PDB file of C-alpha atoms in Angstrom:
ATOM      1  CA  HIS A   1     100.767  77.354  93.945  1.00 52.00           C
ATOM      2  CA  PRO A   2      98.661  77.901  97.090  1.00 61.00           C
ATOM      3  CA  GLY A   3      96.899  81.174  97.891  1.00 69.00           C
ATOM      4  CA  ASN A   4      96.781  84.194  95.597  1.00 69.00           C
ATOM      5  CA  SER A   5     100.444  83.880  94.740  1.00 66.00           C
ATOM      6  CA  HIS A   6     101.831  83.888  91.183  1.00 64.00           C
ATOM      7  CA  PRO A   7     105.529  82.965  91.399  1.00 63.00           C
ATOM      8  CA  ASN A   8     107.948  84.224  88.779  1.00 60.00           C
ATOM      9  CA  ASP A   9     111.689  84.037  88.285  1.00 60.00           C
ATOM     10  CA  VAL A  10     113.883  86.945  87.218  1.00 59.00           C
ATOM     11  CA  VAL A  11     117.552  86.993  86.300  1.00 59.00           C
ATOM     12  CA  ASP A  12     118.993  90.489  86.137  1.00 60.00           C
ATOM     13  CA  ASN A  13     122.261  91.626  84.620  1.00 56.00           C
ATOM     14  CA  CYS A  14     123.965  92.041  88.015  1.00 53.00           C
ATOM     15  CA  GLY A  15     127.570  91.723  89.059  1.00 51.00           C
ATOM     16  CA  PRO A  16     130.733  93.791  89.300  1.00 51.00           C
ATOM     17  CA  ASN A  17     131.094  94.211  85.519  1.00 51.00           C
ATOM     18  CA  TYR A  18     127.426  94.586  84.616  1.00 49.00           C
ATOM     19  CA  THR A  19     124.752  97.225  84.829  1.00 51.00           C
ATOM     20  CA  SER A  20     121.369  96.216  86.211  1.00 52.00           C
ATOM     21  CA  ASN A  21     118.351  96.697  83.982  1.00 54.00           C
ATOM     22  CA  ASN A  22     116.062  96.480  87.049  1.00 56.00           C
ATOM     23  CA  TYR A  23     113.984  93.759  85.399  1.00 55.00           C
ATOM     24  CA  SER A  24     112.960  92.378  88.782  1.00 58.00           C
ATOM     25  CA  ASN A  25     110.398  95.164  89.271  1.00 57.00           C
ATOM     26  CA  THR A  26     108.912  95.210  85.776  1.00 60.00           C
ATOM     27  CA  LEU A  27     106.518  92.440  86.842  1.00 62.00           C
ATOM     28  CA  ALA A  28     104.446  92.162  90.001  1.00 65.00           C
ATOM     29  CA  ASN A  29     106.104  90.845  93.141  1.00 62.00           C
ATOM     30  CA  ASP A  30     104.800  87.530  94.423  1.00 63.00           C
ATOM     31  CA  ASP A  31     102.987  89.039  97.409  1.00 64.00           C
ATOM     32  CA  ALA A  32      99.284  88.863  96.578  1.00 65.00           C
ATOM     33  CA  ASP A  33      98.531  87.033  99.815  1.00 68.00           C
ATOM     34  CA  ALA A  34      97.540  89.281 102.741  1.00 64.00           C
ATOM     35  CA  ASN A  35     100.332  88.024 104.999  1.00 62.00           C
ATOM     36  CA  VAL A  36     103.141  88.406 102.425  1.00 64.00           C
ATOM     37  CA  ALA A  37     105.079  91.595 101.653  1.00 62.00           C
ATOM     38  CA  ILE A  38     108.085  91.607  99.340  1.00 64.00           C
ATOM     39  CA  GLU A  39     110.422  94.531  98.764  1.00 60.00           C
ATOM     40  CA  CYS A  40     112.853  94.475  95.856  1.00 59.00           C
ATOM     41  CA  ALA A  41     114.619  97.793  95.337  1.00 56.00           C
ATOM     42  CA  GLU A  42     117.357  98.840  92.985  1.00 54.00           C
ATOM     43  CA  ILE A  43     120.205 100.689  94.698  1.00 48.00           C
ATOM     44  CA  VAL A  44     120.481 104.110  93.090  1.00 49.00           C
ATOM     45  CA  SER A  45     122.090 107.412  94.018  1.00 46.00           C
ATOM     46  CA  SER A  46     119.994 109.853  96.014  1.00 48.00           C
ATOM     47  CA  TYR A  47     118.032 112.675  94.455  1.00 48.00           C
ATOM     48  CA  ASP A  48     114.992 113.522  96.554  1.00 58.00           C
ATOM     49  CA  PRO A  49     114.436 112.004  99.989  1.00 74.00           C
ATOM     50  CA  ASN A  50     110.668 112.151  99.412  1.00 86.00           C
ATOM     51  CA  ASP A  51     109.489 109.905  96.600  1.00 88.00           C
ATOM     52  CA  LYS A  52     106.885 107.401  95.507  1.00 90.00           C
ATOM     53  CA  HIS A  53     107.178 104.346  93.318  1.00 88.00           C
ATOM     54  CA  SER A  54     105.084 101.362  92.360  1.00 89.00           C
ATOM     55  CA  VAL A  55     105.649  97.703  91.626  1.00 89.00           C
ATOM     56  CA  PRO A  56     105.279  96.488  89.006  1.00 88.00           C
ATOM     57  CA  SER A  57     107.111  99.359  87.368  1.00 84.00           C
ATOM     58  CA  GLY A  58     106.018  98.076  83.965  1.00 85.00           C
ATOM     59  CA  VAL A  59     107.734  96.831  80.851  1.00 87.00           C
ATOM     60  CA  GLY A  60     109.567  99.009  78.349  1.00 85.00           C
ATOM     61  CA  ALA A  61     109.961 102.772  78.169  1.00 86.00           C
ATOM     62  CA  GLU A  62     106.173 103.109  78.362  1.00 87.00           C
ATOM     63  CA  HIS A  63     106.043 101.032  81.595  1.00 87.00           C
ATOM     64  CA  TYR A  64     103.228  98.789  80.395  1.00 89.00           C
ATOM     65  CA  VAL A  65     101.481  96.802  83.139  1.00 91.00           C
ATOM     66  CA  ALA A  66      98.902  94.089  82.707  1.00 91.00           C
ATOM     67  CA  GLN A  67      95.257  95.057  82.642  1.00 91.00           C
ATOM     68  CA  ASN A  68      93.629  94.470  86.074  1.00 92.00           C
ATOM     69  CA  GLN A  69      97.086  94.175  87.726  1.00 91.00           C
ATOM     70  CA  MET A  70      97.199  95.230  91.381  1.00 94.00           C
ATOM     71  CA  LEU A  71      99.735  97.998  92.064  1.00 94.00           C
ATOM     72  CA  ASP A  72     101.916  98.103  95.177  1.00 95.00           C
ATOM     73  CA  TYR A  73     102.997 101.646  96.122  1.00 95.00           C
ATOM     74  CA  LYS A  74     105.709 102.813  98.504  1.00 95.00           C
ATOM     75  CA  ILE A  75     105.980 106.435  99.646  1.00 95.00           C
ATOM     76  CA  ARG A  76     109.243 107.459 101.300  1.00 94.00           C
ATOM     77  CA  PHE A  77     109.812 110.641 103.282  1.00 95.00           C
ATOM     78  CA  GLN A  78     112.664 112.273 105.190  1.00 95.00           C
ATOM     79  CA  ASN A  79     112.821 115.176 107.604  1.00 94.00           C
ATOM     80  CA  THR A  80     115.489 117.430 106.100  1.00 91.00           C
ATOM     81  CA  GLY A  81     114.407 120.424 108.177  1.00 90.00           C
ATOM     82  CA  ASN A  82     116.207 121.824 111.186  1.00 92.00           C
ATOM     83  CA  ASP A  83     114.035 120.417 113.999  1.00 94.00           C
ATOM     84  CA  THR A  84     112.040 117.335 114.988  1.00 95.00           C
ATOM     85  CA  ALA A  85     108.881 116.665 112.936  1.00 95.00           C
ATOM     86  CA  PHE A  86     105.978 115.954 115.286  1.00 96.00           C
ATOM     87  CA  ASN A  87     103.226 115.147 112.781  1.00 97.00           C
ATOM     88  CA  ILE A  88     103.383 114.034 109.159  1.00 96.00           C
ATOM     89  CA  VAL A  89     100.387 113.735 106.847  1.00 97.00           C
ATOM     90  CA  ILE A  90     100.542 112.074 103.421  1.00 97.00           C
ATOM     91  CA  ARG A  91      97.675 112.693 100.988  1.00 96.00           C
ATOM     92  CA  ASP A  92      97.675 110.686  97.785  1.00 96.00           C
ATOM     93  CA  THR A  93      95.267 111.555  94.970  1.00 95.00           C
ATOM     94  CA  LEU A  94      94.590 108.360  93.041  1.00 96.00           C
ATOM     95  CA  SER A  95      94.119 108.108  89.298  1.00 95.00           C
ATOM     96  CA  GLU A  96      90.629 107.600  87.926  1.00 96.00           C
ATOM     97  CA  TYR A  97      91.964 104.247  86.678  1.00 96.00           C
ATOM     98  CA  LEU A  98      92.511 102.980  90.247  1.00 96.00           C
ATOM     99  CA  ASP A  99      89.712 101.569  92.417  1.00 96.00           C
ATOM    100  CA  ILE A 100      89.839 103.471  95.736  1.00 95.00           C
ATOM    101  CA  THR A 101      87.523 100.891  97.338  1.00 95.00           C
ATOM    102  CA  THR A 102      90.318  98.299  97.064  1.00 96.00           C
ATOM    103  CA  VAL A 103      93.050 100.310  98.817  1.00 96.00           C
ATOM    104  CA  SER A 104      94.821  98.111 101.332  1.00 96.00           C
ATOM    105  CA  PRO A 105      97.075 100.080 103.721  1.00 97.00           C
ATOM    106  CA  GLY A 106     100.320  98.241 104.353  1.00 96.00           C
ATOM    107  CA  VAL A 107     103.481  98.228 106.401  1.00 95.00           C
ATOM    108  CA  SER A 108     105.242 101.399 107.454  1.00 96.00           C
ATOM    109  CA  SER A 109     108.246 102.642 109.343  1.00 97.00           C
ATOM    110  CA  HIS A 110     106.070 104.215 112.073  1.00 98.00           C
ATOM    111  CA  PRO A 111     102.491 103.807 113.371  1.00 98.00           C
ATOM    112  CA  TYR A 112      99.852 105.688 111.382  1.00 98.00           C
ATOM    113  CA  THR A 113      96.117 106.135 110.957  1.00 98.00           C
ATOM    114  CA  PHE A 114      94.483 105.782 107.561  1.00 98.00           C
ATOM    115  CA  ARG A 115      91.347 107.263 106.042  1.00 97.00           C
ATOM    116  CA  ILE A 116      89.756 108.038 102.719  1.00 95.00           C
ATOM    117  CA  TYR A 117      90.006 111.829 102.641  1.00 88.00           C
ATOM    118  CA  GLY A 118      88.021 112.637  99.515  1.00 84.00           C
ATOM    119  CA  PRO A 119      86.529 111.115  96.375  1.00 88.00           C
ATOM    120  CA  ARG A 120      89.945 109.980  95.096  1.00 93.00           C
ATOM    121  CA  VAL A 121      92.204 110.896  98.030  1.00 96.00           C
ATOM    122  CA  ILE A 122      93.674 108.629 100.687  1.00 97.00           C
ATOM    123  CA  GLU A 123      95.419 109.946 103.791  1.00 97.00           C
ATOM    124  CA  PHE A 124      98.057 108.530 106.130  1.00 98.00           C
ATOM    125  CA  THR A 125      98.627 110.448 109.384  1.00 98.00           C
ATOM    126  CA  PHE A 126     101.731 109.872 111.497  1.00 98.00           C
ATOM    127  CA  ALA A 127     100.750 111.621 114.747  1.00 97.00           C
ATOM    128  CA  ASN A 128     103.500 112.325 117.273  1.00 97.00           C
ATOM    129  CA  ILE A 129     106.063 110.607 115.026  1.00 97.00           C
ATOM    130  CA  LEU A 130     108.968 112.583 116.546  1.00 96.00           C
ATOM    131  CA  LEU A 131     111.036 112.189 113.369  1.00 96.00           C
ATOM    132  CA  PRO A 132     114.459 113.778 113.991  1.00 96.00           C
ATOM    133  CA  ASP A 133     115.935 116.069 111.392  1.00 93.00           C
ATOM    134  CA  SER A 134     118.611 114.637 109.118  1.00 92.00           C
ATOM    135  CA  ASN A 135     121.356 116.790 110.656  1.00 92.00           C
ATOM    136  CA  VAL A 136     120.770 115.209 114.078  1.00 94.00           C
ATOM    137  CA  ASN A 137     120.202 111.595 112.967  1.00 94.00           C
ATOM    138  CA  GLU A 138     120.272 110.880 109.224  1.00 92.00           C
ATOM    139  CA  LEU A 139     119.210 107.245 109.554  1.00 93.00           C
ATOM    140  CA  LEU A 140     116.226 107.868 111.864  1.00 95.00           C
ATOM    141  CA  SER A 141     115.091 110.925 109.859  1.00 95.00           C
ATOM    142  CA  ASN A 142     113.579 108.589 107.223  1.00 96.00           C
ATOM    143  CA  GLY A 143     110.179 106.926 107.024  1.00 96.00           C
ATOM    144  CA  PHE A 144     107.886 105.144 104.587  1.00 96.00           C
ATOM    145  CA  VAL A 145     104.407 103.729 104.090  1.00 97.00           C
ATOM    146  CA  LYS A 146     103.136 101.133 101.621  1.00 96.00           C
ATOM    147  CA  PHE A 147      99.708 100.411 100.183  1.00 97.00           C
ATOM    148  CA  LYS A 148      98.170  98.248  97.486  1.00 96.00           C
ATOM    149  CA  VAL A 149      95.345  99.151  95.132  1.00 96.00           C
ATOM    150  CA  ASP A 150      93.608  97.428  92.229  1.00 96.00           C
ATOM    151  CA  GLN A 151      93.080  98.977  88.853  1.00 96.00           C
ATOM    152  CA  MET A 152      89.508  99.635  87.797  1.00 96.00           C
ATOM    153  CA  THR A 153      88.224  96.520  86.075  1.00 94.00           C
ATOM    154  CA  ASN A 154      89.188  96.331  82.404  1.00 92.00           C
ATOM    155  CA  ASN A 155      90.767  99.770  81.998  1.00 94.00           C
ATOM    156  CA  PRO A 156      91.135 100.636  78.307  1.00 94.00           C
ATOM    157  CA  VAL A 157      94.439  99.411  76.874  1.00 90.00           C
ATOM    158  CA  GLY A 158      96.870 102.337  76.876  1.00 90.00           C
ATOM    159  CA  SER A 159      95.392 104.026  79.949  1.00 92.00           C
ATOM    160  CA  VAL A 160      97.978 106.198  81.686  1.00 93.00           C
ATOM    161  CA  ILE A 161      97.809 105.676  85.448  1.00 93.00           C
ATOM    162  CA  GLU A 162      99.145 108.723  87.258  1.00 89.00           C
ATOM    163  CA  ASN A 163      98.559 109.951  90.766  1.00 81.00           C
ATOM    164  CA  SER A 164     100.125 112.597  92.931  1.00 83.00           C
ATOM    165  CA  CYS A 165     101.108 112.652  96.556  1.00 92.00           C
ATOM    166  CA  GLY A 166     101.668 115.465  99.049  1.00 93.00           C
ATOM    167  CA  ILE A 167     103.776 115.020 102.184  1.00 94.00           C
ATOM    168  CA  TYR A 168     103.092 117.586 104.919  1.00 95.00           C
ATOM    169  CA  PHE A 169     105.471 118.026 107.879  1.00 94.00           C
ATOM    170  CA  ASP A 170     103.835 119.570 110.965  1.00 91.00           C
ATOM    171  CA  PHE A 171     101.970 122.694 109.827  1.00 76.00           C
TER     172      PHE A 171
END
């Protein structure tokens, strides 16, 4: 297959009388090429409008991913306050098992600037985003940003890759 792509085929247990096992995100999406972005999301009920997830999500209860596998993150946010959000800053502290020098900022719902904020911290700034609150316009009160990052080369098998993210609305 041309490029950096690694096609795969997934059949999930979908349909009106079946429950999905969300197998489609256990393996990496076929979007390793710079000009390809794939989004495959399971429809679930809402819990928190601000969340972060990665693809591949991993296999089994332990969410095992292949060693040296690139991870594709998506951070979603929503203004559930009572006024327009003018500026939003997202700071994501990466795991020691992720190579910050390989971070590739991706698509987003709104224009942003990106910088490396600290030794393991990346920052997305949505200046003058004018994100309405969810009471005024629920649909337009949402936003997201995506990025890709490689694991450190040859992480020990069993490494737990965790990172945390803070989403700051205005001040």
